[in-house]
CSV table of N, CA and C in Angstrom, one decimal:
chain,number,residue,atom,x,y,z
A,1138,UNK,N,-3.9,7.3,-13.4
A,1138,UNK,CA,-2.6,6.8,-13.2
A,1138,UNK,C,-2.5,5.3,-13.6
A,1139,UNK,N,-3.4,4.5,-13.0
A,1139,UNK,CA,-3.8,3.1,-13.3
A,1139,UNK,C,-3.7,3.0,-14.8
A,1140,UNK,N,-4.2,3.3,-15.5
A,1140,UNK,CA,-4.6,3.0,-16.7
A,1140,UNK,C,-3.3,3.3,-17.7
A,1141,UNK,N,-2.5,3.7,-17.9
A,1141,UNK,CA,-1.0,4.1,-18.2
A,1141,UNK,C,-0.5,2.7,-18.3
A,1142,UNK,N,0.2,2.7,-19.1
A,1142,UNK,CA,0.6,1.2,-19.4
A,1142,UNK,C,1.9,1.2,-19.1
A,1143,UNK,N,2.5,2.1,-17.9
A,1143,UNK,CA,3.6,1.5,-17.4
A,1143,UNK,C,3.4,1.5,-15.7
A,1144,UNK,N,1.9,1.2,-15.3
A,1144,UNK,CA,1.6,1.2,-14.1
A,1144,UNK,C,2.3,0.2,-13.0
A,1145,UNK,N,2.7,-1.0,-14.2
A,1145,UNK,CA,3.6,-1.3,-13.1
A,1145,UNK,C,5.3,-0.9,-12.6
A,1146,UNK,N,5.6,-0.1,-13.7
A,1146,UNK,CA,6.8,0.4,-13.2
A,1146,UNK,C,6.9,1.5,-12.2
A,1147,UNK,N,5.2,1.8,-12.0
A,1147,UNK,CA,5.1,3.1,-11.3
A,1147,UNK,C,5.4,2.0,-9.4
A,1148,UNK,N,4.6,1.5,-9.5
A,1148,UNK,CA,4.3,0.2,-8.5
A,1148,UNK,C,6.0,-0.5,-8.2
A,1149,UNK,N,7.0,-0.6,-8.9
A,1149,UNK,CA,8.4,-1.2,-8.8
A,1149,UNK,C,9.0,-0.3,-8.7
A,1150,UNK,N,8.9,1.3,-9.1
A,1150,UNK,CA,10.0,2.3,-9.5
A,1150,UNK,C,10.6,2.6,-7.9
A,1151,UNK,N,11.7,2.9,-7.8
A,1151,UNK,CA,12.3,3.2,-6.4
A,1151,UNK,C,11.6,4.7,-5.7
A,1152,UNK,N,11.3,5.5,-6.4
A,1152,UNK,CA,10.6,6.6,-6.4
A,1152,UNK,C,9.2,6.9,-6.4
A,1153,UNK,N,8.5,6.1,-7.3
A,1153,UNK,CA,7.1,6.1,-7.9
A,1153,UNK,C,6.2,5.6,-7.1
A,1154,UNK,N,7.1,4.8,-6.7
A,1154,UNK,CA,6.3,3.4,-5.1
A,1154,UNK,C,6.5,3.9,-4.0
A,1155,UNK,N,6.9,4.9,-3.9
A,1155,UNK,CA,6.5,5.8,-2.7
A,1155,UNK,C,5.1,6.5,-2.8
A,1156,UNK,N,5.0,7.1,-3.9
A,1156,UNK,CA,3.6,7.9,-4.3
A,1156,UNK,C,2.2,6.8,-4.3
A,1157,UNK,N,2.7,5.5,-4.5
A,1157,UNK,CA,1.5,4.4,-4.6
A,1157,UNK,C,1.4,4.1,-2.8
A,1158,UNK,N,2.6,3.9,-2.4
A,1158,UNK,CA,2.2,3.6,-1.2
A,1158,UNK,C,1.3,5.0,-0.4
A,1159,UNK,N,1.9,6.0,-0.8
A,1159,UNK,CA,0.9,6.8,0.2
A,1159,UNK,C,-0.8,7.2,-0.3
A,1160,UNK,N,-0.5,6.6,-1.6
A,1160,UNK,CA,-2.3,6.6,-2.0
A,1160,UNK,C,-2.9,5.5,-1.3
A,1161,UNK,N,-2.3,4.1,-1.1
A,1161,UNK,CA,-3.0,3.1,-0.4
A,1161,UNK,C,-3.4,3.4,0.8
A,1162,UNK,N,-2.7,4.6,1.9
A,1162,UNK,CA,-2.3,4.7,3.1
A,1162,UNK,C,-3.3,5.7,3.4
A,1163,UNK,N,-3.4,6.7,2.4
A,1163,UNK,CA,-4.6,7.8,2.8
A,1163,UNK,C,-6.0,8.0,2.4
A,1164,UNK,N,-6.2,6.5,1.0
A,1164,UNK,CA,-7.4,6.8,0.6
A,1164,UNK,C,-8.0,5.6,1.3
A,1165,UNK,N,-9.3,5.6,1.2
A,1165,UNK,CA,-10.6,4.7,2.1
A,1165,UNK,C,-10.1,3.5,1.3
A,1166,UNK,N,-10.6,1.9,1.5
A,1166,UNK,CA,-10.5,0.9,0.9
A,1166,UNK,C,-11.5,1.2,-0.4
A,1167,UNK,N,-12.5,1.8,-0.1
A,1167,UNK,CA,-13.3,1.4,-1.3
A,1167,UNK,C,-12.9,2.5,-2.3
A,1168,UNK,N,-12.0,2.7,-2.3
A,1168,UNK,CA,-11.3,3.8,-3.2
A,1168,UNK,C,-10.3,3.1,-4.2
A,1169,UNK,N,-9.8,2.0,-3.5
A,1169,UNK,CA,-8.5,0.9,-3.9
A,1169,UNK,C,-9.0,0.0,-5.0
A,1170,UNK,N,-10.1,-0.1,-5.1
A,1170,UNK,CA,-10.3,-1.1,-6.0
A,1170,UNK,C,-9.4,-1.1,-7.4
A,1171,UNK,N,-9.2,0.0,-8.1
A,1171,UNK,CA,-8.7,-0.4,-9.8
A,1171,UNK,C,-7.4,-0.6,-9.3
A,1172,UNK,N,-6.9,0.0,-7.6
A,1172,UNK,CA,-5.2,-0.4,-7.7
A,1172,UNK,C,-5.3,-1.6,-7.1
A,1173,UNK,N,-6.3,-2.4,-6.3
A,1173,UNK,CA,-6.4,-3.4,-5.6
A,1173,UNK,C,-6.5,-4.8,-6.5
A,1174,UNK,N,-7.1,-4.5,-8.0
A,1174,UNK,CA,-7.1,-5.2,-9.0
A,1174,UNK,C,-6.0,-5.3,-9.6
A,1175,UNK,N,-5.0,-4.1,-10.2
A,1175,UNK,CA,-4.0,-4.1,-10.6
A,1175,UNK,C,-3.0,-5.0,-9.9
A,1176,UNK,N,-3.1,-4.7,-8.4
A,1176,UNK,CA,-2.0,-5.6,-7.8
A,1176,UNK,C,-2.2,-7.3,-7.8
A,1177,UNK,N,-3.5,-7.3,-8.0
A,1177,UNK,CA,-3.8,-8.9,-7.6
A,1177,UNK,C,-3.4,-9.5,-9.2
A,1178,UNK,N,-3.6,-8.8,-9.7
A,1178,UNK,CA,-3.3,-9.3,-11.6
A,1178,UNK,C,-1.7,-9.3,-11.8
A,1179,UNK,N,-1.4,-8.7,-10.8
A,1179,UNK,CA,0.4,-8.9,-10.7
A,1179,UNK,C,0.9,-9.4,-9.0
A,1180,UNK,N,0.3,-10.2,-8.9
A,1180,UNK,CA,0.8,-9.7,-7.1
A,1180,UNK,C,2.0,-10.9,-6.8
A,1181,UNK,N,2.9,-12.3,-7.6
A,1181,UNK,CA,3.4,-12.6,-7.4
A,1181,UNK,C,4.6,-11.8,-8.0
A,1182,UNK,N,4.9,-11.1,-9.2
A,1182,UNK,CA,6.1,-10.4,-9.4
A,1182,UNK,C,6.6,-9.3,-8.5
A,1183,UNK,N,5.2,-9.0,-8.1
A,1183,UNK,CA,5.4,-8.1,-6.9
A,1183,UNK,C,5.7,-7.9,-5.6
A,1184,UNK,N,5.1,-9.1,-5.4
A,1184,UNK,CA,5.8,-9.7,-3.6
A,1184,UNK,C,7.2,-10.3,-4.0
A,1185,UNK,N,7.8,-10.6,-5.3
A,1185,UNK,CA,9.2,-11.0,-5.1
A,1185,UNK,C,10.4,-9.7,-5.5
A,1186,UNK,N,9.6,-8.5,-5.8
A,1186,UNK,CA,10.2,-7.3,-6.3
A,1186,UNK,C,10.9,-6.3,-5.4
A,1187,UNK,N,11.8,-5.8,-5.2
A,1187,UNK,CA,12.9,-5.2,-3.8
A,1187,UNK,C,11.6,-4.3,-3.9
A,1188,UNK,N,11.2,-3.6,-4.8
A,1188,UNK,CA,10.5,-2.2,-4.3
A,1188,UNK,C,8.7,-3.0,-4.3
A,1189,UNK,N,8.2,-3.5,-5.2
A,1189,UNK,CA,6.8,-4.2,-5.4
A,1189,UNK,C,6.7,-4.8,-3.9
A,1190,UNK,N,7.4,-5.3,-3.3
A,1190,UNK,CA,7.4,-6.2,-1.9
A,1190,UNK,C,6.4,-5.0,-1.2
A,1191,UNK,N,7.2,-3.7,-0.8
A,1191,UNK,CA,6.3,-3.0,-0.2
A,1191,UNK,C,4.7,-2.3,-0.7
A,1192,UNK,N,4.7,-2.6,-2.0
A,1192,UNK,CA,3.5,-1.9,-2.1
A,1192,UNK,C,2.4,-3.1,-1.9
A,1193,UNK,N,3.2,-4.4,-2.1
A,1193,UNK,CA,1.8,-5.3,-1.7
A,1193,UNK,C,1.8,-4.9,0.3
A,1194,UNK,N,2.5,-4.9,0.6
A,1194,UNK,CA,2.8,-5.1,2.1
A,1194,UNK,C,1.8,-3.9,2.4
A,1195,UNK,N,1.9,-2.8,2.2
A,1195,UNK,CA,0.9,-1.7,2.1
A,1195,UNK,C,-0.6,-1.7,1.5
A,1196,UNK,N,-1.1,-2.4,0.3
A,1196,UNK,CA,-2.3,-2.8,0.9
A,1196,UNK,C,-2.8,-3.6,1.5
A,1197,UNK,N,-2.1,-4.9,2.0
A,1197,UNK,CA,-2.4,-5.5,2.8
A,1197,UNK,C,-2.4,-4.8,4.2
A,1198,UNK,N,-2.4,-4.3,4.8
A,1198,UNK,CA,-2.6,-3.5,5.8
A,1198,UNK,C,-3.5,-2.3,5.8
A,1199,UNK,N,-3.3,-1.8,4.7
A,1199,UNK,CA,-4.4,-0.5,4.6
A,1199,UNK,C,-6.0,-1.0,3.9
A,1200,UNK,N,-6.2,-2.1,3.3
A,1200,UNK,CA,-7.0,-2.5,2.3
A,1200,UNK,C,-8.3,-3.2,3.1
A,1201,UNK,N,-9.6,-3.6,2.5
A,1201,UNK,CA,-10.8,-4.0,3.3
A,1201,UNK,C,-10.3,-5.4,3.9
A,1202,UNK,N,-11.3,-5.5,4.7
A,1202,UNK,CA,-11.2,-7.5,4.9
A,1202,UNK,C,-11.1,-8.2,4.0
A,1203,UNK,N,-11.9,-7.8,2.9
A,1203,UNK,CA,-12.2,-8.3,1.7
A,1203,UNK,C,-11.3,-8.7,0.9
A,1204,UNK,N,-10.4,-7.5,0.6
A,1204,UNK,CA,-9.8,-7.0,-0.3
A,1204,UNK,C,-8.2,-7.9,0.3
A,1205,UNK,N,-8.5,-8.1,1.7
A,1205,UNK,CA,-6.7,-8.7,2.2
A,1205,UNK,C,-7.0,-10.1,2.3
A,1206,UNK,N,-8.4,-10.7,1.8
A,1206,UNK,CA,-9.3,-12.1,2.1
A,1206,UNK,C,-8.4,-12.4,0.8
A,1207,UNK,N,-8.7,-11.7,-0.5
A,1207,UNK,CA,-8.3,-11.7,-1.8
A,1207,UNK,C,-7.1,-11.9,-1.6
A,1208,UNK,N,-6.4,-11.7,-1.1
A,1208,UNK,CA,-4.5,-11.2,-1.4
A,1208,UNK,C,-4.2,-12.5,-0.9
A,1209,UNK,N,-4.8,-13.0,0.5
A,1209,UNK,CA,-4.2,-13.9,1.4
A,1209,UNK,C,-4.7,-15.6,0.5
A,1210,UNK,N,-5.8,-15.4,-0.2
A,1210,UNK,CA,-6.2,-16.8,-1.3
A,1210,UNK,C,-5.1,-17.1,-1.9
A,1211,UNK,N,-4.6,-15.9,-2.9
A,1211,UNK,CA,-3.4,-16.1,-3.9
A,1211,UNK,C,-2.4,-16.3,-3.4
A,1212,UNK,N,-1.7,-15.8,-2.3
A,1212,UNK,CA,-0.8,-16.0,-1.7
A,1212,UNK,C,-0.4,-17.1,-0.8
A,1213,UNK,N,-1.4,-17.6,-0.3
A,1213,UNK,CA,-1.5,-19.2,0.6
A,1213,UNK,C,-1.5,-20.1,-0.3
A,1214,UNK,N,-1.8,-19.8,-1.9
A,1214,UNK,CA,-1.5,-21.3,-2.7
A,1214,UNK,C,-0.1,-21.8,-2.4
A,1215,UNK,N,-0.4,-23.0,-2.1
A,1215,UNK,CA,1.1,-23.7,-1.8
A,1215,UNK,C,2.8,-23.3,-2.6
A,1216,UNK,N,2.1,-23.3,-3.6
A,1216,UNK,CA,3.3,-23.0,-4.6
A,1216,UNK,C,3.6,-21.7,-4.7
A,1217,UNK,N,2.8,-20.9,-4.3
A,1217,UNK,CA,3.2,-19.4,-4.6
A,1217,UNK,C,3.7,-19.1,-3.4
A,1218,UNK,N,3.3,-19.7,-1.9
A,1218,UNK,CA,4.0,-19.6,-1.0
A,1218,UNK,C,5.1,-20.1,-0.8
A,1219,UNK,N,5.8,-21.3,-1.5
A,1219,UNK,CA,7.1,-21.3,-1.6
A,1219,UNK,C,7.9,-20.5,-2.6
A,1220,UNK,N,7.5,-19.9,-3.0
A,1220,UNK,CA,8.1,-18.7,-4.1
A,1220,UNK,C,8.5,-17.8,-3.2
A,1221,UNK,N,7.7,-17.3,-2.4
A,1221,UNK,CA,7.5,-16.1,-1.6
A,1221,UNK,C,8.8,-16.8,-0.2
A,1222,UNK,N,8.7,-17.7,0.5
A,1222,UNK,CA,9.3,-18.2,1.4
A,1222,UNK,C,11.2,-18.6,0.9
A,1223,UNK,N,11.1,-18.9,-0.2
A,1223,UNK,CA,12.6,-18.9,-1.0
A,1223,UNK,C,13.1,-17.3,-1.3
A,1224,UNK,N,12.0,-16.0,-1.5
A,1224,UNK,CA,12.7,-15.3,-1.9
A,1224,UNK,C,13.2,-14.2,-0.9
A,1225,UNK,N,14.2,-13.6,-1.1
A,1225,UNK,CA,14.5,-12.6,0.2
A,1225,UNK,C,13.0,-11.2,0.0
A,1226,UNK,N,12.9,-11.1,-1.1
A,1226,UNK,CA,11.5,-9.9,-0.7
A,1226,UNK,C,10.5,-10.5,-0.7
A,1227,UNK,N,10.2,-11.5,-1.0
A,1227,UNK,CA,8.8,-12.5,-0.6
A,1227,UNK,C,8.7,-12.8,0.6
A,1228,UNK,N,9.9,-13.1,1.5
A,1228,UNK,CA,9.7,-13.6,2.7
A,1228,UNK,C,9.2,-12.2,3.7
A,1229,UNK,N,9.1,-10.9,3.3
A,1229,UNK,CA,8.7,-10.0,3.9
A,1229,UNK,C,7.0,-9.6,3.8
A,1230,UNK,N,6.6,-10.1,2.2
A,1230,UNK,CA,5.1,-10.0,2.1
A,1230,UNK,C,4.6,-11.2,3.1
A,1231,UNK,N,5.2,-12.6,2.6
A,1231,UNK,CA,4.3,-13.7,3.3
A,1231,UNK,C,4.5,-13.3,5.0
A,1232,UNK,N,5.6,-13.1,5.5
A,1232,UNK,CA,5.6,-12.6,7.1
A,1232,UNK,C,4.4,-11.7,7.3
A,1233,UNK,N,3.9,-10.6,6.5
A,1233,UNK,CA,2.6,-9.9,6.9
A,1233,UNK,C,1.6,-10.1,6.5
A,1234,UNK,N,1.3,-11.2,5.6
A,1234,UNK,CA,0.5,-12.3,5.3
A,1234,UNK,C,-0.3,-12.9,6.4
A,1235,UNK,N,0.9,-13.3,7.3
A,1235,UNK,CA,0.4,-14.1,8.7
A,1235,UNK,C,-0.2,-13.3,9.7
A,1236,UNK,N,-0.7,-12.1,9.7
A,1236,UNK,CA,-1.3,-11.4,10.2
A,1236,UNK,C,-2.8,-10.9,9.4
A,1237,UNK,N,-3.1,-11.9,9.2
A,1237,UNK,CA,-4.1,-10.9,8.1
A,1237,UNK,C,-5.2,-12.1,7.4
C-alpha cells in the first residue's frame, strides 16, 4: 500500500484515512515502521490537513515510545509548532502532542 505513489492521498482521502487509521490502531508498533516513516517524511502537511490531522493523531497514540519520541522532535520545533498552533487542524495534532 506504502509504496504506491499516491500513498499520500490514501493518508488525506476522506475515505482511505479511515482504512490507515485502523491499520495504525490494530497492528503492533513494530509493524508501523514503513507507515511510521512515511508520515514523518510528511508529517507537517499532515498535521495541518482536515483529514491527515487524524492520521498523525492516530499514531501518535497507537505508535512505540520511540516512534511518538520521533513525532514529538519534529513537532516541538519552534516553528513548526507555530504552524500547527495557527492552524485550525494543527491545533488538534499539537493538543495530543502534549500528552506524549
Amino acid at each position: 500500500m506504502l509504496r504506491h505513489s499516491g500513498a499520500m492521498s490514501l493518508m488525506t482521502g476522506s475515505k482511505s484515512s479511515y482504512v490507515v487509521q485502523k491499520l495504525i490502531s490494530v497492528l503492533p508498533s513494530s509493524e508501523l515502521g514503513e507507515l511510521h516513516q512515511m508520515i514523518l517524511a510528511n508529517l507537517l502537511p499532515l498535521s495541518l490537513d482536515t483529514v491527515g490531522c487524524r492520521v498523525v493523531q492516530f499514531l501518535l497514540e497507537f505508535s512505540s515510545p520511540e516512534q511518538q519520541n520521533q513525532i514529538t522532535r519534529i513537532l516541538a520545533d519552534p516553528r513548526t509548532l507555530v504552524k500547527l498552533a495557527t492552524n485550525h487542524h494543527g491545533t488538534y495534532v499539537a493538543q495530543v502532542m502534549l500528552f506524549y
